[in-house]
Short mmCIF file of C-alpha atoms and ligand atoms in Angstrom, two decimals:
data_model
loop_
_atom_site.label_atom_id
_atom_site.label_comp_id
_atom_site.label_asym_id
_atom_site.label_seq_id
_atom_site.Cartn_x
_atom_site.Cartn_y
_atom_site.Cartn_z
CA MET A 8 1.52 46.21 -70.88
CA ALA A 9 1.28 42.78 -69.17
CA ALA A 10 4.35 41.58 -67.24
CA ARG A 11 6.73 39.46 -69.28
CA GLU A 12 6.00 35.75 -69.14
CA THR A 13 7.75 32.76 -70.65
CA LEU A 14 6.36 29.80 -72.57
CA ALA A 15 8.73 26.84 -72.20
CA PHE A 16 8.86 24.94 -75.50
CA TYR A 17 9.89 21.31 -75.73
CA SER A 18 8.86 19.40 -78.82
CA PRO A 19 10.96 17.39 -81.25
CA TRP A 20 8.32 17.83 -83.98
CA ASP A 21 6.98 21.36 -83.76
CA ASP A 22 8.51 24.53 -85.12
CA ILE A 23 9.45 26.98 -82.37
CA GLU A 24 9.78 29.80 -84.91
CA ALA A 25 6.10 29.43 -85.91
CA TRP A 26 5.18 29.76 -82.21
CA ARG A 27 7.42 32.81 -81.81
CA LYS A 28 5.82 34.44 -84.84
CA GLY A 29 2.26 33.65 -83.71
CA PHE A 30 2.79 34.88 -80.16
CA ALA A 31 4.79 37.96 -81.26
CA ALA A 32 1.76 39.11 -83.24
CA ALA A 33 -0.87 38.34 -80.59
CA LEU A 34 0.83 38.32 -77.17
CA PRO A 35 4.27 39.93 -77.58
CA GLU A 36 4.87 39.95 -73.82
CA VAL A 37 5.17 36.14 -73.86
CA ASP A 38 8.69 34.92 -74.67
CA ILE A 39 8.86 31.53 -76.33
CA ARG A 40 11.98 29.78 -75.10
CA GLN A 41 13.41 26.42 -75.97
CA TRP A 42 13.67 24.13 -72.94
CA PRO A 43 16.06 23.81 -71.07
CA ASP A 44 17.22 27.39 -71.80
CA VAL A 45 14.09 29.00 -70.33
CA GLY A 46 15.68 31.74 -68.23
CA ASP A 47 14.11 32.61 -64.87
CA PRO A 48 11.94 29.58 -63.89
CA ALA A 49 9.61 31.91 -61.96
CA ARG A 50 8.60 33.58 -65.24
CA VAL A 51 7.52 30.36 -66.90
CA ALA A 52 3.73 30.64 -67.02
CA TYR A 53 3.07 28.29 -69.95
CA ALA A 54 4.60 25.11 -71.32
CA PHE A 55 4.13 23.50 -74.72
CA VAL A 56 5.66 20.12 -74.15
CA GLU A 57 5.81 16.72 -75.76
CA GLY A 58 6.93 14.10 -73.25
CA THR A 59 8.89 16.33 -70.90
CA PRO A 60 12.01 15.00 -69.26
CA ASP A 61 10.76 13.74 -65.89
CA GLY A 62 10.24 16.52 -63.40
CA ALA A 63 11.01 19.37 -65.82
CA LEU A 64 7.68 21.08 -65.24
CA ALA A 65 7.96 20.82 -61.46
CA ALA A 66 10.74 23.43 -61.64
CA PHE A 67 8.28 26.19 -62.65
CA PRO A 68 6.48 27.54 -59.56
CA ASN A 69 4.16 29.89 -61.50
CA LEU A 70 3.05 27.56 -64.27
CA LYS A 71 -0.52 28.31 -65.39
CA ILE A 72 -1.25 26.14 -68.45
CA ILE A 73 0.39 23.07 -69.98
CA PHE A 74 -0.34 22.74 -73.71
CA SER A 75 -0.14 19.20 -75.13
CA PRO A 76 0.83 19.04 -78.81
CA GLY A 77 -1.24 15.86 -79.18
CA ALA A 78 -4.84 14.83 -78.62
CA GLY A 79 -3.48 12.42 -76.03
CA ILE A 80 -1.84 13.55 -72.77
CA ASP A 81 -0.27 10.16 -71.95
CA HIS A 82 3.22 11.59 -72.58
CA LEU A 83 2.61 14.04 -69.71
CA MET A 84 0.90 11.59 -67.37
CA ARG A 85 4.06 9.46 -67.38
CA ASP A 86 5.85 12.22 -65.43
CA PRO A 87 5.50 11.33 -61.73
CA LYS A 88 6.40 14.91 -60.81
CA LEU A 89 3.82 16.55 -63.10
CA PRO A 90 2.61 19.57 -61.10
CA LYS A 91 -0.91 18.97 -59.77
CA GLY A 92 -3.81 21.31 -60.41
CA ILE A 93 -2.38 22.98 -63.53
CA PRO A 94 -4.79 22.73 -66.49
CA VAL A 95 -3.53 20.56 -69.34
CA THR A 96 -5.08 21.40 -72.70
CA ARG A 97 -5.04 18.91 -75.55
CA ASN A 98 -5.05 19.24 -79.29
CA VAL A 99 -8.63 18.97 -80.58
CA GLN A 100 -9.24 19.95 -84.19
CA ASP A 101 -12.08 19.15 -86.60
CA ARG A 102 -9.46 18.51 -89.28
CA MET A 103 -7.73 15.99 -87.06
CA THR A 104 -11.03 14.15 -86.55
CA LEU A 105 -11.68 14.26 -90.29
CA GLY A 106 -8.21 12.93 -91.12
CA MET A 107 -8.52 10.11 -88.59
CA THR A 108 -12.02 9.33 -89.86
CA GLN A 109 -10.77 9.09 -93.43
CA PHE A 110 -8.03 6.73 -92.31
CA VAL A 111 -10.52 4.49 -90.50
CA VAL A 112 -13.00 4.36 -93.38
CA LEU A 113 -10.20 3.75 -95.89
CA HIS A 114 -8.78 0.81 -93.96
CA ALA A 115 -12.10 -0.63 -92.78
CA LEU A 116 -13.21 -0.78 -96.41
CA ARG A 117 -9.83 -2.21 -97.47
CA HIS A 118 -10.24 -5.00 -94.93
CA HIS A 119 -13.91 -5.51 -95.71
CA ARG A 120 -13.38 -5.61 -99.50
CA HIS A 121 -10.41 -8.02 -99.15
CA MET A 122 -7.97 -5.58 -100.73
CA PRO A 123 -4.82 -7.03 -99.11
CA ALA A 124 -5.76 -10.48 -100.46
CA TYR A 125 -6.58 -9.09 -103.93
CA GLN A 126 -3.26 -7.24 -103.98
CA ALA A 127 -1.46 -10.49 -103.16
CA GLN A 128 -3.42 -12.26 -105.92
CA GLN A 129 -2.55 -9.52 -108.40
CA LYS A 130 1.16 -10.08 -107.77
CA ASP A 131 0.69 -13.67 -108.90
CA GLY A 132 -1.70 -12.85 -111.76
CA VAL A 133 -4.56 -14.68 -110.03
CA TRP A 134 -8.13 -13.88 -111.15
CA GLN A 135 -10.15 -15.29 -108.27
CA GLU A 136 -13.26 -13.90 -106.64
CA ILE A 137 -13.27 -13.78 -102.82
CA LYS A 138 -16.70 -14.18 -101.19
CA GLN A 139 -17.92 -10.75 -100.17
CA ALA A 140 -20.40 -9.93 -97.39
CA GLY A 141 -22.33 -6.67 -97.51
CA ALA A 142 -21.18 -3.89 -95.20
CA TRP A 143 -24.71 -3.92 -93.78
CA ASP A 144 -24.04 -7.50 -92.63
CA THR A 145 -20.66 -6.58 -91.14
CA ARG A 146 -20.10 -5.08 -87.70
CA ALA A 147 -17.44 -2.47 -87.11
CA GLY A 148 -16.70 -1.68 -83.46
CA VAL A 149 -14.89 1.44 -82.29
CA MET A 150 -13.14 1.54 -78.90
CA GLY A 151 -13.39 5.16 -77.76
CA LEU A 152 -16.17 7.48 -78.94
CA GLY A 153 -14.50 10.77 -78.08
CA ALA A 154 -13.71 13.80 -80.24
CA ILE A 155 -12.14 11.49 -82.82
CA GLY A 156 -13.71 8.07 -82.27
CA LEU A 157 -17.28 9.31 -82.56
CA GLY A 158 -16.52 10.85 -85.97
CA CYS A 159 -14.97 7.54 -87.05
CA ALA A 160 -17.98 5.53 -85.85
CA GLN A 161 -20.48 7.84 -87.54
CA ALA A 162 -18.57 7.63 -90.81
CA LEU A 163 -18.43 3.81 -90.61
CA ALA A 164 -22.21 3.82 -90.14
CA ALA A 165 -22.57 6.23 -93.07
CA VAL A 166 -20.74 3.84 -95.44
CA GLY A 167 -23.09 1.05 -94.41
CA PHE A 168 -21.48 -0.90 -91.57
CA GLN A 169 -23.45 -1.98 -88.53
CA THR A 170 -21.57 0.14 -86.02
CA LEU A 171 -20.80 -0.46 -82.37
CA GLY A 172 -18.92 1.67 -79.88
CA TRP A 173 -17.27 1.05 -76.53
CA THR A 174 -16.59 3.76 -73.95
CA ARG A 175 -15.73 4.13 -70.28
CA THR A 176 -19.02 5.75 -69.29
CA PRO A 177 -22.50 5.09 -70.72
CA ARG A 178 -23.18 6.89 -74.01
CA THR A 179 -26.02 6.96 -76.50
CA HIS A 180 -25.47 7.92 -80.12
CA PRO A 181 -28.05 7.44 -82.88
CA GLY A 182 -27.08 4.64 -85.27
CA ILE A 183 -24.36 3.25 -82.96
CA THR A 184 -24.91 0.33 -80.61
CA CYS A 185 -23.16 1.51 -77.46
CA PHE A 186 -21.34 -0.56 -74.85
CA HIS A 187 -19.36 0.67 -71.87
CA GLY A 188 -17.05 -0.45 -69.11
CA GLN A 189 -15.06 -3.61 -68.48
CA ASP A 190 -18.23 -5.65 -67.96
CA ASP A 191 -19.34 -4.96 -71.54
CA LEU A 192 -15.95 -5.34 -73.20
CA LEU A 193 -16.11 -9.02 -74.16
CA ARG A 194 -19.74 -8.68 -75.28
CA PHE A 195 -18.73 -5.76 -77.51
CA LEU A 196 -15.75 -7.65 -78.93
CA ALA A 197 -17.76 -10.81 -79.60
CA GLN A 198 -19.89 -8.80 -82.04
CA THR A 199 -17.07 -6.83 -83.67
CA GLU A 200 -15.70 -7.98 -87.03
CA ILE A 201 -13.63 -4.88 -87.70
CA LEU A 202 -12.13 -3.53 -84.48
CA VAL A 203 -10.93 0.07 -84.40
CA CYS A 204 -8.93 1.42 -81.43
CA VAL A 205 -9.11 5.19 -80.90
CA LEU A 206 -8.67 5.12 -77.15
CA PRO A 207 -6.44 7.38 -75.09
CA LEU A 208 -3.56 5.61 -73.38
CA THR A 209 -4.24 5.35 -69.64
CA PRO A 210 -3.41 2.72 -67.01
CA GLU A 211 -6.83 1.14 -67.75
CA THR A 212 -6.36 0.96 -71.53
CA GLU A 213 -2.67 -0.03 -71.70
CA GLY A 214 -2.39 -3.53 -73.19
CA ILE A 215 -6.14 -3.76 -73.76
CA VAL A 216 -5.63 -5.52 -77.09
CA ASN A 217 -4.16 -8.80 -75.86
CA ALA A 218 -4.55 -12.57 -76.18
CA ARG A 219 -7.76 -12.55 -74.12
CA THR A 220 -9.50 -9.71 -75.95
CA LEU A 221 -8.30 -10.82 -79.40
CA ALA A 222 -9.69 -14.30 -78.67
CA ALA A 223 -13.09 -12.70 -77.98
CA LEU A 224 -13.32 -11.37 -81.56
CA PRO A 225 -15.09 -13.48 -84.18
CA GLU A 226 -12.80 -15.70 -86.30
CA GLY A 227 -11.33 -13.72 -89.22
CA ALA A 228 -11.91 -10.28 -87.65
CA SER A 229 -9.55 -7.45 -88.51
CA PHE A 230 -8.01 -4.66 -86.47
CA ILE A 231 -7.13 -1.00 -87.01
CA ASN A 232 -5.04 0.74 -84.36
CA LEU A 233 -4.70 4.48 -84.47
CA GLY A 234 -4.78 5.05 -80.70
CA ARG A 235 -1.38 4.32 -79.18
CA GLY A 236 1.07 1.45 -79.65
CA ARG A 237 0.94 0.57 -75.96
CA HIS A 238 -2.73 -0.35 -76.27
CA VAL A 239 -1.51 -3.53 -77.90
CA VAL A 240 0.45 -6.50 -76.56
CA GLU A 241 2.38 -6.84 -79.79
CA GLU A 242 3.38 -10.51 -79.34
CA ASP A 243 -0.29 -11.43 -78.80
CA LEU A 244 -1.32 -9.53 -81.91
CA LEU A 245 1.39 -11.24 -83.97
CA ALA A 246 0.26 -14.65 -82.68
CA ALA A 247 -3.35 -13.93 -83.70
CA LEU A 248 -2.17 -12.81 -87.15
CA ASP A 249 0.18 -15.79 -87.57
CA SER A 250 -2.61 -18.23 -86.81
CA GLY A 251 -5.00 -16.46 -89.19
CA ARG A 252 -7.58 -15.89 -86.43
CA LEU A 253 -7.12 -12.23 -87.27
CA SER A 254 -7.29 -11.63 -91.01
CA HIS A 255 -5.48 -8.29 -91.13
CA ALA A 256 -4.21 -5.43 -88.98
CA THR A 257 -3.59 -1.85 -90.01
CA LEU A 258 -1.25 -0.28 -87.49
CA ASP A 259 -0.46 3.41 -87.35
CA VAL A 260 1.05 3.40 -83.86
CA PHE A 261 3.60 1.15 -82.16
CA ARG A 262 5.20 0.56 -78.78
CA THR A 263 8.49 1.82 -80.21
CA GLU A 264 8.39 4.56 -82.84
CA PRO A 265 9.86 4.73 -85.40
CA LEU A 266 9.07 1.03 -85.80
CA PRO A 267 12.40 -0.82 -85.41
CA LYS A 268 13.85 -2.24 -88.63
CA ASP A 269 13.73 -5.77 -87.23
CA SER A 270 10.05 -5.64 -86.26
CA ARG A 271 8.02 -8.50 -87.72
CA PHE A 272 5.22 -6.08 -88.48
CA TRP A 273 7.16 -4.70 -91.47
CA SER A 274 7.06 -7.93 -93.43
CA HIS A 275 3.98 -9.66 -92.05
CA PRO A 276 1.63 -10.47 -94.96
CA ARG A 277 -1.41 -9.62 -92.83
CA VAL A 278 -0.17 -6.23 -91.63
CA THR A 279 -0.29 -2.72 -93.06
CA VAL A 280 2.12 -0.29 -91.39
CA THR A 281 1.76 3.50 -91.47
CA PRO A 282 4.13 5.87 -89.62
CA HIS A 283 1.83 7.48 -87.01
CA ARG A 284 0.25 9.74 -89.59
CA ALA A 285 -3.41 8.72 -89.40
CA GLY A 286 -4.25 12.20 -88.22
CA ASN A 287 -2.50 15.42 -89.00
CA SER A 288 -2.93 18.51 -86.91
CA ASN A 289 -2.67 22.05 -88.20
CA ARG A 290 0.15 23.88 -86.41
CA LEU A 291 -1.31 27.35 -86.86
CA LEU A 292 -4.65 26.27 -85.38
CA LEU A 293 -2.81 24.82 -82.40
CA ILE A 294 -0.94 28.10 -81.83
CA ASP A 295 -4.22 30.03 -82.16
CA GLN A 296 -5.83 27.72 -79.57
CA ALA A 297 -2.94 28.34 -77.16
CA ILE A 298 -3.20 32.13 -77.64
CA GLU A 299 -6.96 31.97 -77.12
CA ASN A 300 -6.48 29.98 -73.91
CA VAL A 301 -3.93 32.47 -72.54
CA ARG A 302 -6.46 35.24 -73.21
CA ARG A 303 -9.22 33.22 -71.57
CA LEU A 304 -7.09 32.57 -68.52
CA ARG A 305 -6.27 36.26 -68.15
CA ALA A 306 -9.95 37.18 -68.54
CA GLY A 307 -10.99 34.55 -65.98
CA ARG A 308 -12.97 32.61 -68.61
CA PRO A 309 -12.98 28.79 -68.87
CA LEU A 310 -10.23 27.29 -71.03
CA THR A 311 -11.03 25.15 -74.07
CA ASN A 312 -10.02 21.51 -74.64
CA VAL A 313 -8.94 20.88 -71.06
CA ALA A 314 -8.06 17.25 -70.35
CA ASP A 315 -9.01 15.66 -67.05
CA SER A 316 -5.70 14.69 -65.48
CA SER A 317 -7.44 12.52 -62.87
CA ARG A 318 -8.90 10.32 -65.68
CA GLY A 319 -5.70 10.60 -67.70
CA TYR A 320 -7.42 11.85 -70.91
P1 NDP B 3 -11.23 11.82 -76.18
O1 NDP B 3 -10.65 12.10 -74.85
O2 NDP B 3 -12.11 12.86 -76.80
O3 NDP B 3 -12.09 10.47 -76.12
C1 NDP B 3 -11.63 9.31 -75.48
C2 NDP B 3 -12.67 8.20 -75.62
O4 NDP B 3 -12.10 6.99 -75.10
C3 NDP B 3 -13.94 8.48 -74.81
O5 NDP B 3 -15.07 8.01 -75.51
C4 NDP B 3 -13.71 7.68 -73.54
O6 NDP B 3 -14.88 7.23 -72.88
C5 NDP B 3 -12.97 6.47 -74.09
N1 NDP B 3 -12.21 5.83 -73.00
C6 NDP B 3 -11.23 6.35 -72.23
N2 NDP B 3 -10.81 5.46 -71.29
C7 NDP B 3 -11.57 4.36 -71.48
C8 NDP B 3 -11.65 3.11 -70.82
N3 NDP B 3 -10.87 2.82 -69.76
N4 NDP B 3 -12.55 2.20 -71.27
C9 NDP B 3 -13.36 2.49 -72.32
N5 NDP B 3 -13.34 3.66 -73.00
C10 NDP B 3 -12.46 4.58 -72.58
O7 NDP B 3 -10.02 11.45 -77.13
P2 NDP B 3 -9.84 11.72 -78.72
O8 NDP B 3 -10.99 11.08 -79.42
O9 NDP B 3 -9.57 13.16 -78.98
O10 NDP B 3 -8.47 10.95 -78.99
C11 NDP B 3 -8.34 9.56 -78.70
C12 NDP B 3 -6.91 9.11 -78.87
O11 NDP B 3 -6.55 9.01 -80.23
C13 NDP B 3 -5.83 10.03 -78.30
O12 NDP B 3 -5.74 9.97 -76.89
C14 NDP B 3 -4.59 9.48 -78.98
O13 NDP B 3 -4.12 8.37 -78.21
C15 NDP B 3 -5.13 8.98 -80.31
N6 NDP B 3 -4.68 9.82 -81.44
C16 NDP B 3 -3.88 9.26 -82.40
C17 NDP B 3 -3.47 10.00 -83.51
C18 NDP B 3 -2.71 9.38 -84.63
O14 NDP B 3 -2.19 10.11 -85.49
N7 NDP B 3 -2.61 8.06 -84.71
C19 NDP B 3 -3.84 11.43 -83.65
C20 NDP B 3 -4.72 11.89 -82.61
C21 NDP B 3 -5.12 11.11 -81.55
P3 NDP B 3 -15.96 8.25 -72.27
O15 NDP B 3 -16.72 8.75 -73.49
O16 NDP B 3 -16.79 7.42 -71.39
O17 NDP B 3 -15.18 9.34 -71.58
#
């Protein structure tokens, strides 16, 4: 029987009882304990944490794996005392990619087919055609072609859009015109009529959607953000929407969540708000991935879905 170990659990959204049940069946020697009541800190070998209170993880000298509930690890990177050299695994699921992809295709087509404008016309009983370009004459550009963004870009290409992608390092993907790095950013934006942000939040990508980058988009472009709220300078986005330079924005993520009641995004006629539910992860799969990674660690095999803390994603 393996020595008893503790998994410190800190998540406002996830169900600790599901974790206890999953681990009891597979790895009964691991106690799942709600932070801060974790018992002996020396026994804490694993942590499943969403935005830990600063320094919380530094108190565990024998920590072996940090499990992130999300695809992003930005909530962990904000901790200046995050222990160095401990693998951080992130939530990667085909179903998450599929859900995010569906969201992107749904809203790209809504923007492209002028649905917000038709809905406004319907309210007033207006029967008025709006000039419609073909998707094949319309360019959709995806910022971030990772586990999720690539699926989104491929699906946009499959429904007929000319598709572009922008990444940090050079990439080639059939059917997607690829750009990379800061030097290519404005060139990518200048050709993008529907901009989709599926980037991770890092110091390089924070505030990347701002007055300068929005001004680089063609007149009347639209925007879909399902990355993180802090990718966007919200005042700059509102100004671009107010002026009509940007025709519509679908926003799933915000700087402050839940979106404050007094936010102008709620009532802006050119904005669609969704409550950070573009993608949905399956809790049981996440628990299975954590169990599998504990087994891999014990067997000396490489872990799955490890983020690169030095890059921040
Ligand atoms: P990945 O880590 O698999 O991919 C990240 C992509 O972003 C890569 O293509 C990477 O480039 C690119 N990238 C990173 N930094 C830069 C940069 N500085 N400049 C240009 N490109 C950059 O992430 P996922 O696809 O799994 O997830 C992406 C994000 O989606 C998450 O971090 C999270 O913020 C968000 N998300 C939102 C959800 C929601 O419900 N709204 C749900 C799930 C995720 P390269 O290929 O060169 O490495």
